[in-house]
PDB file of C-alpha atoms and ligand atoms in Angstrom:
ATOM      1  CA  UNK A   1     138.264 141.732  59.496  1.00 75.00           C
ATOM      2  CA  UNK A   2     140.536 144.585  58.759  1.00 85.00           C
ATOM      3  CA  UNK A   3     143.164 144.158  56.386  1.00 91.00           C
ATOM      4  CA  UNK A   4     146.288 142.823  58.440  1.00 96.00           C
ATOM      5  CA  UNK A   5     149.280 145.070  59.132  1.00 98.00           C
ATOM      6  CA  UNK A   6     151.329 142.249  60.143  1.00 98.00           C
ATOM      7  CA  UNK A   7     154.071 141.450  57.828  1.00 98.00           C
ATOM      8  CA  UNK A   8     155.115 137.975  58.540  1.00 98.00           C
ATOM      9  CA  UNK A   9     159.056 137.770  57.459  1.00 98.00           C
ATOM     10  CA  UNK A  10     159.362 134.973  55.330  1.00 98.00           C
ATOM     11  CA  UNK A  11     162.991 134.348  55.879  1.00 95.00           C
ATOM     12  CA  UNK A  12     162.986 130.763  54.233  1.00 95.00           C
ATOM     13  CA  UNK A  13     165.403 129.757  51.529  1.00 94.00           C
ATOM     14  CA  UNK A  14     163.459 128.209  49.223  1.00 95.00           C
ATOM     15  CA  UNK A  15     159.556 128.626  47.456  1.00 95.00           C
ATOM     16  CA  UNK A  16     159.214 124.798  48.925  1.00 96.00           C
ATOM     17  CA  UNK A  17     160.003 126.009  52.442  1.00 97.00           C
ATOM     18  CA  UNK A  18     157.458 128.933  51.651  1.00 97.00           C
ATOM     19  CA  UNK A  19     154.737 127.077  50.019  1.00 96.00           C
ATOM     20  CA  UNK A  20     154.664 124.539  52.983  1.00 97.00           C
ATOM     21  CA  UNK A  21     154.193 127.395  55.519  1.00 98.00           C
ATOM     22  CA  UNK A  22     151.850 129.255  53.853  1.00 98.00           C
ATOM     23  CA  UNK A  23     149.908 125.999  53.535  1.00 97.00           C
ATOM     24  CA  UNK A  24     149.103 126.246  57.452  1.00 97.00           C
ATOM     25  CA  UNK A  25     147.073 129.250  57.348  1.00 97.00           C
ATOM     26  CA  UNK A  26     144.033 128.086  54.929  1.00 95.00           C
ATOM     27  CA  UNK A  27     142.226 131.001  53.366  1.00 94.00           C
ATOM     28  CA  UNK A  28     143.316 133.533  56.096  1.00 96.00           C
ATOM     29  CA  UNK A  29     144.880 136.583  53.634  1.00 97.00           C
ATOM     30  CA  UNK A  30     148.083 137.437  54.843  1.00 98.00           C
ATOM     31  CA  UNK A  31     150.669 140.420  54.401  1.00 98.00           C
ATOM     32  CA  UNK A  32     154.157 138.864  54.058  1.00 98.00           C
ATOM     33  CA  UNK A  33     157.694 140.176  53.784  1.00 98.00           C
ATOM     34  CA  UNK A  34     159.888 138.641  51.329  1.00 98.00           C
ATOM     35  CA  UNK A  35     163.463 139.364  51.856  1.00 97.00           C
ATOM     36  CA  UNK A  36     167.046 139.335  49.679  1.00 97.00           C
ATOM     37  CA  UNK A  37     167.722 135.744  50.166  1.00 95.00           C
ATOM     38  CA  UNK A  38     164.379 134.437  49.160  1.00 96.00           C
ATOM     39  CA  UNK A  39     164.375 136.835  46.297  1.00 97.00           C
ATOM     40  CA  UNK A  40     167.557 136.376  44.857  1.00 96.00           C
ATOM     41  CA  UNK A  41     167.183 132.298  45.502  1.00 95.00           C
ATOM     42  CA  UNK A  42     163.670 131.999  44.000  1.00 94.00           C
ATOM     43  CA  UNK A  43     162.934 135.559  42.272  1.00 89.00           C
ATOM     44  CA  UNK A  44     159.662 136.279  40.339  1.00 94.00           C
ATOM     45  CA  UNK A  45     158.152 132.756  40.055  1.00 95.00           C
ATOM     46  CA  UNK A  46     157.838 133.016  43.786  1.00 95.00           C
ATOM     47  CA  UNK A  47     156.280 136.378  44.222  1.00 97.00           C
ATOM     48  CA  UNK A  48     154.002 135.479  41.563  1.00 96.00           C
ATOM     49  CA  UNK A  49     152.822 132.390  43.586  1.00 96.00           C
ATOM     50  CA  UNK A  50     152.325 134.441  46.628  1.00 97.00           C
ATOM     51  CA  UNK A  51     150.422 137.146  45.030  1.00 97.00           C
ATOM     52  CA  UNK A  52     148.020 134.303  43.042  1.00 96.00           C
ATOM     53  CA  UNK A  53     147.136 132.763  46.907  1.00 96.00           C
ATOM     54  CA  UNK A  54     146.072 136.725  47.482  1.00 97.00           C
ATOM     55  CA  UNK A  55     148.336 137.663  49.824  1.00 98.00           C
ATOM     56  CA  UNK A  56     150.097 140.984  49.633  1.00 98.00           C
ATOM     57  CA  UNK A  57     153.587 141.475  49.518  1.00 98.00           C
ATOM     58  CA  UNK A  58     156.413 143.870  51.012  1.00 98.00           C
ATOM     59  CA  UNK A  59     159.459 143.367  48.814  1.00 98.00           C
ATOM     60  CA  UNK A  60     162.466 144.171  51.205  1.00 98.00           C
ATOM     61  CA  UNK A  61     165.540 144.972  48.824  1.00 98.00           C
ATOM     62  CA  UNK A  62     166.533 147.681  50.371  1.00 98.00           C
ATOM     63  CA  UNK A  63     167.650 149.777  46.703  1.00 98.00           C
ATOM     64  CA  UNK A  64     170.396 152.368  46.811  1.00 98.00           C
ATOM     65  CA  UNK A  65     171.978 153.225  43.958  1.00 98.00           C
ATOM     66  CA  UNK A  66     172.147 156.626  41.336  1.00 98.00           C
ATOM     67  CA  UNK A  67     168.942 157.680  40.701  1.00 98.00           C
ATOM     68  CA  UNK A  68     168.444 156.846  37.285  1.00 98.00           C
ATOM     69  CA  UNK A  69     169.359 152.948  38.345  1.00 98.00           C
ATOM     70  CA  UNK A  70     166.595 153.228  40.937  1.00 98.00           C
ATOM     71  CA  UNK A  71     164.159 154.404  38.729  1.00 98.00           C
ATOM     72  CA  UNK A  72     164.538 151.688  36.256  1.00 98.00           C
ATOM     73  CA  UNK A  73     164.573 149.229  39.123  1.00 98.00           C
ATOM     74  CA  UNK A  74     161.667 149.863  40.675  1.00 98.00           C
ATOM     75  CA  UNK A  75     159.904 150.649  37.089  1.00 98.00           C
ATOM     76  CA  UNK A  76     160.494 146.469  37.259  1.00 98.00           C
ATOM     77  CA  UNK A  77     159.494 145.880  40.657  1.00 98.00           C
ATOM     78  CA  UNK A  78     156.391 147.789  40.308  1.00 98.00           C
ATOM     79  CA  UNK A  79     155.361 145.266  37.081  1.00 97.00           C
ATOM     80  CA  UNK A  80     155.691 142.552  39.592  1.00 97.00           C
ATOM     81  CA  UNK A  81     152.534 144.284  41.733  1.00 95.00           C
ATOM     82  CA  UNK A  82     153.773 144.010  45.158  1.00 98.00           C
ATOM     83  CA  UNK A  83     152.335 146.394  47.720  1.00 98.00           C
ATOM     84  CA  UNK A  84     155.699 147.560  49.368  1.00 98.00           C
ATOM     85  CA  UNK A  85     159.089 147.923  48.804  1.00 98.00           C
ATOM     86  CA  UNK A  86     161.921 150.314  49.860  1.00 98.00           C
ATOM     87  CA  UNK A  87     165.261 152.053  49.594  1.00 98.00           C
ATOM     88  CA  UNK A  88     167.913 153.370  51.977  1.00 98.00           C
ATOM     89  CA  UNK A  89     167.171 157.123  52.983  1.00 98.00           C
ATOM     90  CA  UNK A  90     171.062 157.754  52.735  1.00 97.00           C
ATOM     91  CA  UNK A  91     170.571 157.290  49.094  1.00 98.00           C
ATOM     92  CA  UNK A  92     169.286 161.151  49.338  1.00 98.00           C
ATOM     93  CA  UNK A  93     166.168 163.080  48.306  1.00 98.00           C
ATOM     94  CA  UNK A  94     166.714 162.592  44.687  1.00 98.00           C
ATOM     95  CA  UNK A  95     167.151 158.959  44.965  1.00 99.00           C
ATOM     96  CA  UNK A  96     163.998 158.440  46.494  1.00 98.00           C
ATOM     97  CA  UNK A  97     162.060 160.819  44.445  1.00 99.00           C
ATOM     98  CA  UNK A  98     163.456 158.585  41.067  1.00 99.00           C
ATOM     99  CA  UNK A  99     162.232 155.510  42.871  1.00 99.00           C
ATOM    100  CA  UNK A 100     158.722 156.897  43.473  1.00 98.00           C
ATOM    101  CA  UNK A 101     159.285 157.979  39.291  1.00 98.00           C
ATOM    102  CA  UNK A 102     160.150 154.324  38.348  1.00 98.00           C
ATOM    103  CA  UNK A 103     157.090 153.319  40.309  1.00 98.00           C
ATOM    104  CA  UNK A 104     154.415 155.209  38.608  1.00 98.00           C
ATOM    105  CA  UNK A 105     155.731 154.081  35.225  1.00 98.00           C
ATOM    106  CA  UNK A 106     155.629 150.625  36.066  1.00 98.00           C
ATOM    107  CA  UNK A 107     152.273 150.595  38.007  1.00 97.00           C
ATOM    108  CA  UNK A 108     149.627 147.956  37.241  1.00 95.00           C
ATOM    109  CA  UNK A 109     145.784 148.672  37.481  1.00 90.00           C
ATOM    110  CA  UNK A 110     146.325 152.369  38.373  1.00 90.00           C
ATOM    111  CA  UNK A 111     148.129 151.931  42.083  1.00 94.00           C
ATOM    112  CA  UNK A 112     151.239 152.334  42.729  1.00 98.00           C
ATOM    113  CA  UNK A 113     152.874 149.963  45.542  1.00 98.00           C
ATOM    114  CA  UNK A 114     153.939 151.602  48.481  1.00 98.00           C
ATOM    115  CA  UNK A 115     157.146 152.766  49.169  1.00 98.00           C
ATOM    116  CA  UNK A 116     159.146 153.035  52.596  1.00 98.00           C
ATOM    117  CA  UNK A 117     162.687 154.073  53.388  1.00 98.00           C
ATOM    118  CA  UNK A 118     164.873 152.314  55.760  1.00 97.00           C
ATOM    119  CA  UNK A 119     166.453 155.176  58.015  1.00 93.00           C
ATOM    120  CA  UNK A 120     169.968 154.205  59.821  1.00 88.00           C
ATOM    121  CA  UNK A 121     170.117 150.411  59.925  1.00 88.00           C
ATOM    122  CA  UNK A 122     169.464 149.210  63.490  1.00 84.00           C
ATOM    123  CA  UNK A 123     172.910 146.991  63.121  1.00 86.00           C
ATOM    124  CA  UNK A 124     174.763 150.867  62.766  1.00 90.00           C
ATOM    125  CA  UNK A 125     174.980 152.762  66.467  1.00 92.00           C
ATOM    126  CA  UNK A 126     176.791 155.840  67.314  1.00 95.00           C
ATOM    127  CA  UNK A 127     180.225 154.937  67.558  1.00 95.00           C
ATOM    128  CA  UNK A 128     179.769 153.788  63.656  1.00 95.00           C
ATOM    129  CA  UNK A 129     178.303 157.261  62.903  1.00 95.00           C
ATOM    130  CA  UNK A 130     180.898 159.120  64.392  1.00 96.00           C
ATOM    131  CA  UNK A 131     183.961 156.868  63.585  1.00 97.00           C
ATOM    132  CA  UNK A 132     183.150 155.308  60.700  1.00 97.00           C
ATOM    133  CA  UNK A 133     180.510 157.462  58.608  1.00 96.00           C
ATOM    134  CA  UNK A 134     181.831 160.847  60.449  1.00 97.00           C
ATOM    135  CA  UNK A 135     178.279 161.406  60.938  1.00 96.00           C
ATOM    136  CA  UNK A 136     178.679 163.409  64.229  1.00 97.00           C
ATOM    137  CA  UNK A 137     174.849 164.250  64.833  1.00 96.00           C
ATOM    138  CA  UNK A 138     172.851 162.195  67.764  1.00 96.00           C
ATOM    139  CA  UNK A 139     171.393 159.152  65.918  1.00 93.00           C
ATOM    140  CA  UNK A 140     167.757 159.721  66.543  1.00 91.00           C
ATOM    141  CA  UNK A 141     168.617 162.998  64.945  1.00 94.00           C
ATOM    142  CA  UNK A 142     169.969 161.169  62.260  1.00 95.00           C
ATOM    143  CA  UNK A 143     166.507 158.753  61.777  1.00 94.00           C
ATOM    144  CA  UNK A 144     164.627 162.149  62.280  1.00 96.00           C
ATOM    145  CA  UNK A 145     165.772 163.818  59.618  1.00 97.00           C
ATOM    146  CA  UNK A 146     166.348 161.010  57.137  1.00 97.00           C
ATOM    147  CA  UNK A 147     162.750 160.238  57.685  1.00 98.00           C
ATOM    148  CA  UNK A 148     161.789 164.081  56.870  1.00 98.00           C
ATOM    149  CA  UNK A 149     163.642 163.583  53.632  1.00 98.00           C
ATOM    150  CA  UNK A 150     161.654 160.319  53.032  1.00 98.00           C
ATOM    151  CA  UNK A 151     158.659 162.358  53.082  1.00 98.00           C
ATOM    152  CA  UNK A 152     159.786 165.240  51.354  1.00 98.00           C
ATOM    153  CA  UNK A 153     160.153 163.128  48.465  1.00 98.00           C
ATOM    154  CA  UNK A 154     157.086 161.661  48.678  1.00 98.00           C
ATOM    155  CA  UNK A 155     157.534 158.398  49.934  1.00 98.00           C
ATOM    156  CA  UNK A 156     155.120 156.679  52.201  1.00 98.00           C
ATOM    157  CA  UNK A 157     156.785 156.154  55.480  1.00 98.00           C
ATOM    158  CA  UNK A 158     159.874 154.452  56.858  1.00 98.00           C
ATOM    159  CA  UNK A 159     161.069 151.430  58.693  1.00 97.00           C
ATOM    160  CA  UNK A 160     162.048 152.215  61.972  1.00 94.00           C
ATOM    161  CA  UNK A 161     162.059 150.509  65.779  1.00 91.00           C
ATOM    162  CA  UNK A 162     158.554 150.665  67.714  1.00 93.00           C
ATOM    163  CA  UNK A 163     160.699 152.839  69.982  1.00 91.00           C
ATOM    164  CA  UNK A 164     161.071 155.620  67.304  1.00 92.00           C
ATOM    165  CA  UNK A 165     157.417 155.181  65.760  1.00 95.00           C
ATOM    166  CA  UNK A 166     155.798 158.055  68.070  1.00 95.00           C
ATOM    167  CA  UNK A 167     158.516 160.649  67.646  1.00 94.00           C
ATOM    168  CA  UNK A 168     158.484 160.073  63.425  1.00 97.00           C
ATOM    169  CA  UNK A 169     154.353 160.647  64.056  1.00 98.00           C
ATOM    170  CA  UNK A 170     154.395 163.483  65.764  1.00 97.00           C
ATOM    171  CA  UNK A 171     156.717 165.414  63.200  1.00 98.00           C
ATOM    172  CA  UNK A 172     155.571 163.615  60.156  1.00 98.00           C
ATOM    173  CA  UNK A 173     152.245 163.074  60.560  1.00 98.00           C
ATOM    174  CA  UNK A 174     150.138 159.880  61.466  1.00 97.00           C
ATOM    175  CA  UNK A 175     149.887 159.326  57.636  1.00 98.00           C
ATOM    176  CA  UNK A 176     153.361 158.667  57.360  1.00 98.00           C
ATOM    177  CA  UNK A 177     153.818 155.009  57.857  1.00 98.00           C
ATOM    178  CA  UNK A 178     155.870 153.527  60.206  1.00 98.00           C
ATOM    179  CA  UNK A 179     156.616 149.657  59.494  1.00 98.00           C
ATOM    180  CA  UNK A 180     158.653 148.156  62.580  1.00 97.00           C
ATOM    181  CA  UNK A 181     160.332 144.540  63.290  1.00 96.00           C
ATOM    182  CA  UNK A 182     161.769 143.700  66.509  1.00 93.00           C
ATOM    183  CA  UNK A 183     158.830 142.193  67.671  1.00 95.00           C
ATOM    184  CA  UNK A 184     158.038 139.582  70.373  1.00 95.00           C
ATOM    185  CA  UNK A 185     155.227 138.264  72.269  1.00 94.00           C
ATOM    186  CA  UNK A 186     155.810 138.218  76.099  1.00 88.00           C
ATOM    187  CA  UNK A 187     155.755 133.999  76.088  1.00 86.00           C
ATOM    188  CA  UNK A 188     158.473 134.138  73.242  1.00 87.00           C
ATOM    189  CA  UNK A 189     161.847 132.572  73.448  1.00 73.00           C
ATOM    190  CA  UNK A 190     163.568 133.685  70.440  1.00 60.00           C
ATOM    191  CA  UNK A 191     165.583 136.694  71.385  1.00 64.00           C
ATOM    192  CA  UNK A 192     168.563 137.691  69.337  1.00 69.00           C
ATOM    193  CA  UNK A 193     166.639 141.456  68.805  1.00 72.00           C
ATOM    194  CA  UNK A 194     168.324 143.909  70.805  1.00 72.00           C
ATOM    195  CA  UNK A 195     165.165 146.090  71.716  1.00 76.00           C
ATOM    196  CA  UNK A 196     162.124 144.119  71.992  1.00 86.00           C
ATOM    197  CA  UNK A 197     158.540 145.051  71.928  1.00 94.00           C
ATOM    198  CA  UNK A 198     155.178 142.978  71.995  1.00 96.00           C
ATOM    199  CA  UNK A 199     152.820 143.686  69.451  1.00 98.00           C
ATOM    200  CA  UNK A 200     150.308 145.390  72.101  1.00 97.00           C
ATOM    201  CA  UNK A 201     152.837 147.806  73.157  1.00 96.00           C
ATOM    202  CA  UNK A 202     153.787 148.418  69.507  1.00 97.00           C
ATOM    203  CA  UNK A 203     150.182 149.271  68.959  1.00 97.00           C
ATOM    204  CA  UNK A 204     150.576 151.813  71.488  1.00 97.00           C
ATOM    205  CA  UNK A 205     153.527 153.063  70.233  1.00 97.00           C
ATOM    206  CA  UNK A 206     152.105 153.955  66.943  1.00 97.00           C
ATOM    207  CA  UNK A 207     153.611 151.507  64.614  1.00 98.00           C
ATOM    208  CA  UNK A 208     151.510 151.568  61.300  1.00 98.00           C
ATOM    209  CA  UNK A 209     152.557 147.874  60.454  1.00 98.00           C
ATOM    210  CA  UNK A 210     154.755 145.345  62.429  1.00 98.00           C
ATOM    211  CA  UNK A 211     157.010 143.102  60.925  1.00 98.00           C
ATOM    212  CA  UNK A 212     157.254 139.610  62.859  1.00 98.00           C
ATOM    213  CA  UNK A 213     159.162 136.532  61.924  1.00 96.00           C
ATOM    214  CA  UNK A 214     160.364 133.577  63.676  1.00 95.00           C
ATOM    215  CA  UNK A 215     157.680 134.614  66.845  1.00 96.00           C
ATOM    216  CA  UNK A 216     155.257 132.966  63.946  1.00 97.00           C
ATOM    217  CA  UNK A 217     157.655 130.914  61.369  1.00 97.00           C
ATOM    218  CA  UNK A 218     159.028 129.124  63.933  1.00 95.00           C
ATOM    219  CA  UNK A 219     155.720 128.633  66.464  1.00 95.00           C
ATOM    220  CA  UNK A 220     154.673 124.969  66.403  1.00 95.00           C
ATOM    221  CA  UNK A 221     151.499 126.202  65.740  1.00 97.00           C
ATOM    222  CA  UNK A 222     152.076 129.591  63.234  1.00 98.00           C
ATOM    223  CA  UNK A 223     148.077 130.324  62.434  1.00 98.00           C
ATOM    224  CA  UNK A 224     147.451 130.072  66.328  1.00 97.00           C
ATOM    225  CA  UNK A 225     150.302 132.661  66.804  1.00 97.00           C
ATOM    226  CA  UNK A 226     149.553 134.514  64.106  1.00 98.00           C
ATOM    227  CA  UNK A 227     146.044 134.910  65.687  1.00 97.00           C
ATOM    228  CA  UNK A 228     147.038 135.894  68.791  1.00 97.00           C
ATOM    229  CA  UNK A 229     149.579 138.589  67.055  1.00 98.00           C
ATOM    230  CA  UNK A 230     146.470 140.191  65.151  1.00 97.00           C
ATOM    231  CA  UNK A 231     144.234 140.339  68.460  1.00 96.00           C
ATOM    232  CA  UNK A 232     147.216 141.746  70.159  1.00 97.00           C
ATOM    233  CA  UNK A 233     147.687 144.245  67.599  1.00 98.00           C
ATOM    234  CA  UNK A 234     144.344 145.213  65.823  1.00 96.00           C
ATOM    235  CA  UNK A 235     142.001 143.686  67.814  1.00 89.00           C
ATOM    236  CA  UNK A 236     139.486 145.732  69.999  1.00 64.00           C
TER     237      UNK A 236
HETATM  238  O1  LIG B 301     162.545 136.842  63.241  1.00 91.90           O
HETATM  239  P1  LIG B 301     162.076 138.331  63.382  1.00 91.90           P
HETATM  240  O2  LIG B 301     161.095 138.776  64.060  1.00 91.90           O
HETATM  241  O3  LIG B 301     163.532 138.829  64.472  1.00 91.90           O
HETATM  242  O4  LIG B 301     162.407 138.934  61.998  1.00 91.90           O
HETATM  243  C1  LIG B 301     162.434 140.038  61.794  1.00 91.90           C
HETATM  244  C2  LIG B 301     162.485 140.540  60.169  1.00 91.90           C
HETATM  245  O5  LIG B 301     162.614 142.364  60.399  1.00 91.90           O
HETATM  246  C3  LIG B 301     163.909 139.784  59.489  1.00 91.90           C
HETATM  247  O6  LIG B 301     163.345 139.725  58.043  1.00 91.90           O
HETATM  248  C4  LIG B 301     165.224 141.357  59.608  1.00 91.90           C
HETATM  249  O7  LIG B 301     166.062 140.829  58.732  1.00 91.90           O
HETATM  250  C5  LIG B 301     164.132 142.127  59.278  1.00 91.90           C
HETATM  251  N1  LIG B 301     164.425 143.720  60.382  1.00 91.90           N
HETATM  252  C6  LIG B 301     164.911 143.535  61.459  1.00 91.90           C
HETATM  253  N2  LIG B 301     165.448 144.697  61.796  1.00 91.90           N
HETATM  254  C7  LIG B 301     165.630 145.745  61.277  1.00 91.90           C
HETATM  255  C8  LIG B 301     165.295 145.747  59.875  1.00 91.90           C
HETATM  256  C9  LIG B 301     164.826 144.509  59.180  1.00 91.90           C
HETATM  257  O8  LIG B 301     164.458 142.510  62.157  1.00 91.90           O
HETATM  258  N3  LIG B 301     166.148 146.816  61.889  1.00 91.90           N
END
């Protein structure tokens, strides 16, 4: 079986909740996303627990600070031997380059974590860009420019909507990763995401990885739902 490119968003409060959830997957090797709430609450011990179970981790902390601070923070995160970390592209090219330097300095076993950039948060729209941030270019051009900056800085990809994935791949090449949340199965009831895409559509739209939260975590049978998502996104 091909390595999983489905990042299950572990949006739980405690290490205990995570442990209970992961038990349901038996020997299946997963890719999981640990966000700010869980990391700030349970931190390094929990990351070590997940790694010890053999899963891969996308540590979603979205760093954004002066280059020197981001570099030293990334040096520390690389020591945790996580697989993907991220920054805000709006921190600029120097900051993103510093992130990569820090990861190189802290890497374990010869391989640094992949580093991707958040372009424009999906909670921002053209009105916020225009009237609060005084950015008057069209939003999709801002997303593309910031993705280009990320590539120029040596990053491995971006977090974006599946609907932006093809545009980014057309301009920046298929090797530049697109990691895309906002995924729902056609049968799902959970729907606070504004624009949603099924795993099969995300595959068609060239997403490199998909981030799936409640569709799997809130399912009555998370393993069966995960297998369905896997089949739709990665199956033949
Ligand atoms: O439960 P759901 O599938 O909506 O979870 C999606 C995950 O992806 C959550 O952890 C959410 O914070 C994250 N995310 C997102 N939209 C973005 C960026 C991140 O839904 N634009």
